[in-house]
mmCIF file of C-alpha atoms and ligand atoms in Angstrom:
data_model
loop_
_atom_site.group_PDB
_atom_site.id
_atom_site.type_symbol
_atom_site.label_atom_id
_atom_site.label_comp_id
_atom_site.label_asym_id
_atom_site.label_seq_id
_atom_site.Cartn_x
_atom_site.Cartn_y
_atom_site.Cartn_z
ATOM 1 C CA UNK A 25 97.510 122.683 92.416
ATOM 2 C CA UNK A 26 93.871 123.249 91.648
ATOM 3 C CA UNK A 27 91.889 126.002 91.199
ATOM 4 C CA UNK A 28 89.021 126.698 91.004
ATOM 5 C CA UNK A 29 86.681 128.685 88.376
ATOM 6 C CA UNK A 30 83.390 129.414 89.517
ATOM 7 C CA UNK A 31 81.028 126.516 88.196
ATOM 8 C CA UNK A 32 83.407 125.119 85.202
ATOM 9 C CA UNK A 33 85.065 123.021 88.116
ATOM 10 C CA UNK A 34 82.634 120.566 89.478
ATOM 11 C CA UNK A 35 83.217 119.535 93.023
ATOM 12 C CA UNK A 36 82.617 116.236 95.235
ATOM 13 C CA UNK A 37 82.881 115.902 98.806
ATOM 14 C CA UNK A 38 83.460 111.829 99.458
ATOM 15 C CA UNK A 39 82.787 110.519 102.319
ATOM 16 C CA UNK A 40 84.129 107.253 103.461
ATOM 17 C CA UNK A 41 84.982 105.444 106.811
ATOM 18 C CA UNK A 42 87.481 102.880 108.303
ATOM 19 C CA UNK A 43 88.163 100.474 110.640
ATOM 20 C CA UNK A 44 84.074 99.223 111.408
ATOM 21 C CA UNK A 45 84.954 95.846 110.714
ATOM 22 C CA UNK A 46 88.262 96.059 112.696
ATOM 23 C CA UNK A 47 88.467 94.973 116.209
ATOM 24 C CA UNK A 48 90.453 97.796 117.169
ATOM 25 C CA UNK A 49 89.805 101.153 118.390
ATOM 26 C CA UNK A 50 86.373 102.997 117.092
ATOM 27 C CA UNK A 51 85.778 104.015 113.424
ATOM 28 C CA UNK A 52 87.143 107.127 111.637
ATOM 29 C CA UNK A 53 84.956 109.081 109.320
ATOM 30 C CA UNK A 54 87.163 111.010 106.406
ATOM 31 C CA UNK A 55 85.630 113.534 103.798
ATOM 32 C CA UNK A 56 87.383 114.588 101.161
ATOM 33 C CA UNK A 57 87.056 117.098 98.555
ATOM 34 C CA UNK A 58 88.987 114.970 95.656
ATOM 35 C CA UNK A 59 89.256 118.141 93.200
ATOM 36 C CA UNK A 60 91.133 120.067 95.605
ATOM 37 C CA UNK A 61 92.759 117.207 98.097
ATOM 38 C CA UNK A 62 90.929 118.863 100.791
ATOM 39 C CA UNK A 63 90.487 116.489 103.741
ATOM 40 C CA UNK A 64 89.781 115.787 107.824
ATOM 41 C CA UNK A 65 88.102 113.417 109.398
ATOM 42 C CA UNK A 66 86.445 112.354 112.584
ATOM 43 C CA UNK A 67 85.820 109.868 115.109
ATOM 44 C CA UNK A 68 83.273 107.406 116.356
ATOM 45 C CA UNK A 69 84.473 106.686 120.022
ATOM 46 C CA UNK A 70 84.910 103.215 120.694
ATOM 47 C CA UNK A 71 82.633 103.118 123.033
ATOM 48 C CA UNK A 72 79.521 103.023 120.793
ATOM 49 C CA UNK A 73 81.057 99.661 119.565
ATOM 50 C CA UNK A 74 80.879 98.033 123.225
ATOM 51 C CA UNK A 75 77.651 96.570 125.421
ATOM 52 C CA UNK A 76 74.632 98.345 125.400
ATOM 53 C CA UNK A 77 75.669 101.524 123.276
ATOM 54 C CA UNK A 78 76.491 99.300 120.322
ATOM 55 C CA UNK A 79 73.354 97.185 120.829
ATOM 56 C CA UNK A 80 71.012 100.366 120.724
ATOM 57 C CA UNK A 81 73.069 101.285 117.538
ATOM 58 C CA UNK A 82 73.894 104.579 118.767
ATOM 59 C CA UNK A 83 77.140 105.464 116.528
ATOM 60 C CA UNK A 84 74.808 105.241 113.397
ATOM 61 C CA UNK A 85 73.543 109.039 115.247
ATOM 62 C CA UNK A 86 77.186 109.381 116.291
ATOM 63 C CA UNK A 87 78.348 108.818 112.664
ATOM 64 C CA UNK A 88 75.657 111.384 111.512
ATOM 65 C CA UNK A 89 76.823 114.023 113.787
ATOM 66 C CA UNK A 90 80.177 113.645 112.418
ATOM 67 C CA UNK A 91 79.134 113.287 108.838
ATOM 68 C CA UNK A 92 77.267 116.625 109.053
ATOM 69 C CA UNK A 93 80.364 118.797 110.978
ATOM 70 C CA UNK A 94 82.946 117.793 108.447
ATOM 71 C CA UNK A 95 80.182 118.214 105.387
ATOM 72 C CA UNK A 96 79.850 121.961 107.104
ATOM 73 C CA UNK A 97 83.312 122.391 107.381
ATOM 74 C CA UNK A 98 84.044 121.704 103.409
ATOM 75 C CA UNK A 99 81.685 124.549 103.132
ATOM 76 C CA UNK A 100 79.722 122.746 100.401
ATOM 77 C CA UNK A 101 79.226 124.480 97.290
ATOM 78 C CA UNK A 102 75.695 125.260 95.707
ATOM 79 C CA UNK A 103 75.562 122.316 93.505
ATOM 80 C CA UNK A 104 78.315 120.173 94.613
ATOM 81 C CA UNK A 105 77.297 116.429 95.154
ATOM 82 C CA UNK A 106 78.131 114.298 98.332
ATOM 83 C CA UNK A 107 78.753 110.869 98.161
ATOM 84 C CA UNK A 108 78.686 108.583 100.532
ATOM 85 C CA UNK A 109 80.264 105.147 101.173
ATOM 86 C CA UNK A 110 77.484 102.199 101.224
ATOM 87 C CA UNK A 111 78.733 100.665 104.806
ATOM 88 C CA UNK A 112 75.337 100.999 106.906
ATOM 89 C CA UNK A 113 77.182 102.945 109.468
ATOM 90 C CA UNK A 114 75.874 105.712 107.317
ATOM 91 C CA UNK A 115 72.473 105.092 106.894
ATOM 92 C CA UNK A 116 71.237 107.917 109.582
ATOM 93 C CA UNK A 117 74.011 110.345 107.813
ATOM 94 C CA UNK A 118 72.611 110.032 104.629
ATOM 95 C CA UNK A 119 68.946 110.568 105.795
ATOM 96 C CA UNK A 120 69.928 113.441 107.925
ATOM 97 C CA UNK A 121 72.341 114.890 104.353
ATOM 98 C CA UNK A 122 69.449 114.253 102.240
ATOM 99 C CA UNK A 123 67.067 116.368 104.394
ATOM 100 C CA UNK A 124 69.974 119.322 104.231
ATOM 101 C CA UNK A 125 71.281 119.028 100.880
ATOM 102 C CA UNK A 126 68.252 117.602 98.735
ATOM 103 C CA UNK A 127 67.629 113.916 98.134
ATOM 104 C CA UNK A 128 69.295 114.207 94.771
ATOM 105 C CA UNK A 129 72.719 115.596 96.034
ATOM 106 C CA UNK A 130 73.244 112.608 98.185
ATOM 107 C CA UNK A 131 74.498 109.467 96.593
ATOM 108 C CA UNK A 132 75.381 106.337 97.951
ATOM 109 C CA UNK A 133 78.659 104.708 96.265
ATOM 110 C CA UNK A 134 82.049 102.411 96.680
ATOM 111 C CA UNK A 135 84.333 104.614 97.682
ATOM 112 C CA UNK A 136 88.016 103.739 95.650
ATOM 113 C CA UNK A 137 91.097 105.854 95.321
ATOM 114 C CA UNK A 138 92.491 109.022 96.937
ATOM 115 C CA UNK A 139 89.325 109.070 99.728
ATOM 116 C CA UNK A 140 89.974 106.054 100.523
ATOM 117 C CA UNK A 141 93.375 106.089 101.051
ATOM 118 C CA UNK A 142 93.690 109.117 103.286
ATOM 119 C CA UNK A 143 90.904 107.991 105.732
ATOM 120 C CA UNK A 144 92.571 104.147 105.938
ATOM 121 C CA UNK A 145 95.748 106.207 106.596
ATOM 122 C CA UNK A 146 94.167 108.224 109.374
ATOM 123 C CA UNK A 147 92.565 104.924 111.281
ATOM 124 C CA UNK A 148 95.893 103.080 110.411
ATOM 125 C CA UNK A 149 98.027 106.469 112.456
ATOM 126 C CA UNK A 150 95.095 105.731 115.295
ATOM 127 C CA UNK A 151 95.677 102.232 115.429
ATOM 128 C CA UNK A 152 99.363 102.631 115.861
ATOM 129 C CA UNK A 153 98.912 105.489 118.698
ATOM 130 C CA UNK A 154 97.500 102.377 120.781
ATOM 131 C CA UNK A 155 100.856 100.239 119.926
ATOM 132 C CA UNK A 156 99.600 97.899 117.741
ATOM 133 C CA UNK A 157 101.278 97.209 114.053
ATOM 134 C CA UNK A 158 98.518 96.245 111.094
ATOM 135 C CA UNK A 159 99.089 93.303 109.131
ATOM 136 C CA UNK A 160 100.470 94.611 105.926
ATOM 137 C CA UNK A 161 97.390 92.798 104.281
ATOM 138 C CA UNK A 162 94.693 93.992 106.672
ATOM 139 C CA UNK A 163 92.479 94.906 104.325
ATOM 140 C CA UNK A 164 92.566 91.596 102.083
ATOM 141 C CA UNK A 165 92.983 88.908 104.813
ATOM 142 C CA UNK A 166 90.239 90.342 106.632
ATOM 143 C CA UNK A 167 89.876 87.062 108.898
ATOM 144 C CA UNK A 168 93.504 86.740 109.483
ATOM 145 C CA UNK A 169 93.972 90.909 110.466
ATOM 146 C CA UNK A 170 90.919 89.839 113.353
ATOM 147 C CA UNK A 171 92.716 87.147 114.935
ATOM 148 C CA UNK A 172 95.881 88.769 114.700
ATOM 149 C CA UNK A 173 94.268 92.150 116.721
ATOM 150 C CA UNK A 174 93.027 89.588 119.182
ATOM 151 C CA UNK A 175 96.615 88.016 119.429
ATOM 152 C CA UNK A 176 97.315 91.024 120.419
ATOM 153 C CA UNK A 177 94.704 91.921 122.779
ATOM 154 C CA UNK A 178 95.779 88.660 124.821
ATOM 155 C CA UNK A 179 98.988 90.065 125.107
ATOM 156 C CA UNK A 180 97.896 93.386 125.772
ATOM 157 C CA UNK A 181 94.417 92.920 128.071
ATOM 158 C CA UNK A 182 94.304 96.307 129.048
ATOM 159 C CA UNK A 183 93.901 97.271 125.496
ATOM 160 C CA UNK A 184 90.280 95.814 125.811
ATOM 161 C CA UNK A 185 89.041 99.274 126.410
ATOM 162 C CA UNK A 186 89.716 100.249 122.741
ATOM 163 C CA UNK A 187 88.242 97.002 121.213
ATOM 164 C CA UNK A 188 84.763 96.788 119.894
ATOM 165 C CA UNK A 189 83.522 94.504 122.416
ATOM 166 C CA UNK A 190 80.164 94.864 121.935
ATOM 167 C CA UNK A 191 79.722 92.609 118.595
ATOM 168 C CA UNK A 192 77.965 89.755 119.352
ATOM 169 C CA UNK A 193 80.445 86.829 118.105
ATOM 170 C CA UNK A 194 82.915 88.067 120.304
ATOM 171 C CA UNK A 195 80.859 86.036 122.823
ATOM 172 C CA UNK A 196 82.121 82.450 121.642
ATOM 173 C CA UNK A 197 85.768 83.753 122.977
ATOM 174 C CA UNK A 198 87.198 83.396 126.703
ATOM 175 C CA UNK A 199 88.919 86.781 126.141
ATOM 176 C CA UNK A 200 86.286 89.309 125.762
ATOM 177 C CA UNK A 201 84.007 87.258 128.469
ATOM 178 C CA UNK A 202 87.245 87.727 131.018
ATOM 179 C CA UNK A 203 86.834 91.702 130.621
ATOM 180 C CA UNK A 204 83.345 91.614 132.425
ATOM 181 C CA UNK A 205 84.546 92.605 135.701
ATOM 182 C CA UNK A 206 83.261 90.118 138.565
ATOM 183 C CA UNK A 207 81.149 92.113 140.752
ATOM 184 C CA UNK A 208 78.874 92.487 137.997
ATOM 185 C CA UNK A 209 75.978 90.114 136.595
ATOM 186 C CA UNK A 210 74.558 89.856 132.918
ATOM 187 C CA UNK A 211 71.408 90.738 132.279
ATOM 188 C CA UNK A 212 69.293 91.346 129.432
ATOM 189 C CA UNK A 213 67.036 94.526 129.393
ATOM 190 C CA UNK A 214 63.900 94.321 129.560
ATOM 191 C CA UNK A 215 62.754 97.482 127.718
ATOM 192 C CA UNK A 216 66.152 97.559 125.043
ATOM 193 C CA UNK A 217 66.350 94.009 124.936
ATOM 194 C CA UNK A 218 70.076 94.424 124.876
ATOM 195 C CA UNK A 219 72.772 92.776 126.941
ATOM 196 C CA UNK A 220 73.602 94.835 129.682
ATOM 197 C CA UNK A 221 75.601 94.075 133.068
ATOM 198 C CA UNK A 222 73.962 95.282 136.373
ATOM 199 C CA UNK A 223 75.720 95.350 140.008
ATOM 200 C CA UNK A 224 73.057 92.483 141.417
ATOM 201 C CA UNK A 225 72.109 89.149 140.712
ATOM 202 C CA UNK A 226 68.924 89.385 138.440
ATOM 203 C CA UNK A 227 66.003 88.323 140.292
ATOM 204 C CA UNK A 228 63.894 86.355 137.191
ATOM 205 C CA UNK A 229 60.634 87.784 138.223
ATOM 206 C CA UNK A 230 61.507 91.731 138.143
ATOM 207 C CA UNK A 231 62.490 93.440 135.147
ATOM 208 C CA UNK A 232 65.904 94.584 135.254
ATOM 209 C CA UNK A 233 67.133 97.551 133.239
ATOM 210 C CA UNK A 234 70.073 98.859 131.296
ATOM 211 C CA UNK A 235 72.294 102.058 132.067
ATOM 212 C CA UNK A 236 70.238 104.165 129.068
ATOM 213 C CA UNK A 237 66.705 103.169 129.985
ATOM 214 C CA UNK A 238 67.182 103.420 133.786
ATOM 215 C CA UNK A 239 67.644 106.693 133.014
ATOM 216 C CA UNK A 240 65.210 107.693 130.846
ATOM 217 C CA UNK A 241 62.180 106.110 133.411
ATOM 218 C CA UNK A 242 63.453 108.085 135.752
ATOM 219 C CA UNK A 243 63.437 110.928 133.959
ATOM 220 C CA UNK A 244 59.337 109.948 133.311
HETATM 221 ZN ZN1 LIG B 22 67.756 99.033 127.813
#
């Protein structure tokens, strides 16, 4: 049990994240106050990790928001420091903390220990939730824990929803092509440049548009 005395204590609030280099499910965000064991965490849906979303790299703002709500939560103190894991999906969090907390508050660093533990715990639970039981060596055998998720997803195709199946190399395999539904037709944008599916056959000579910027010329 800690406690705490005024200033003689000095505080950290770690922030670290798991499961962006998983197939599975989207990525949780932990922070954790290591003096006092104080922790809760977040997620980034997985649907900022499929198509267009993921090409338009719209979790690193989704990661932010996050980032910032459990920072607030912590209730940081005056002078405490934040650190921050160096994966990029934290590059617009740290930007956005900086601006908040003062450039010299914010550090970037590996995240080891405690912090890391209870935040691969808490995208370990998640994975379970779905069904699906990690290699016991997921984090070492990084290569083998992919194709074993994608076993698994074969088994499982309806799982497909909760797999990040907007990374590019998925392309190479049958399995993630199969999920495009039929009726629809790939198409790259032409304002995003991202992969997108649309409901008709492209016509070469006309631009064709994804989901996001459809929207936002109409809204011109
Ligand atoms: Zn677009």
């Amino acid at each position: 049990m800690h406690e705490e005395q005024g200033s003689s204590v000095r505080m950290t609030i770690i922030v670290d994240d798991a499961g962006s280099g998983d197939l599975l499910f989207g990525v949780v965000i932990g922070a954790c106050r290591e003096e006092t064991g104080e922790f809760s965490y977040g997620l980034v849906d997985v649907r900022f990790f499929q198509q267009v979303l993921f090409c338009q790299k719209e979790y690193l703002q989704e990661a932010s928001r996050i980032v910032s709500q459990l920072v607030a939560e912590l209730k940081v103190k005056p002078d405490e420091e934040i650190h921050v894991c160096q994966g990029n999906i934290f590059d617009e969090a740290v930007d956005e903390l900086r601006k908040v907390y003062g450039e010299g508050r914010v550090l970037r660093v590996k995240v080891v220990g405690e912090p890391q533990r209870l935040t691969e715990i808490a995208y370990l639970d998640e994975i379970r939730n779905l069904g699906y039981e990690p290699l016991a060596e997921r984090e070492a055998k990084r290569a083998k824990s992919f194709f074993h998720m994608m076993r698994w997803l074969k088994a499982n195709p309806d799982m497909l929803r909760y797999a990040k199946t907007g990374w590019p190399r998925l392309k190479r395999y049958r399995l993630f092509n199969a999920f495009h539904e039929d009726s629809l037709y790939r198409a790259v944008c032409s304002d995003c440049g991202c992969e997108c599916e649309v409901p008709f056959k492209p016509d070469p000579a006309r631009p064709v548009y994804c989901r996001a910027c459809w929207a936002a010329r109409r809204g011109r």
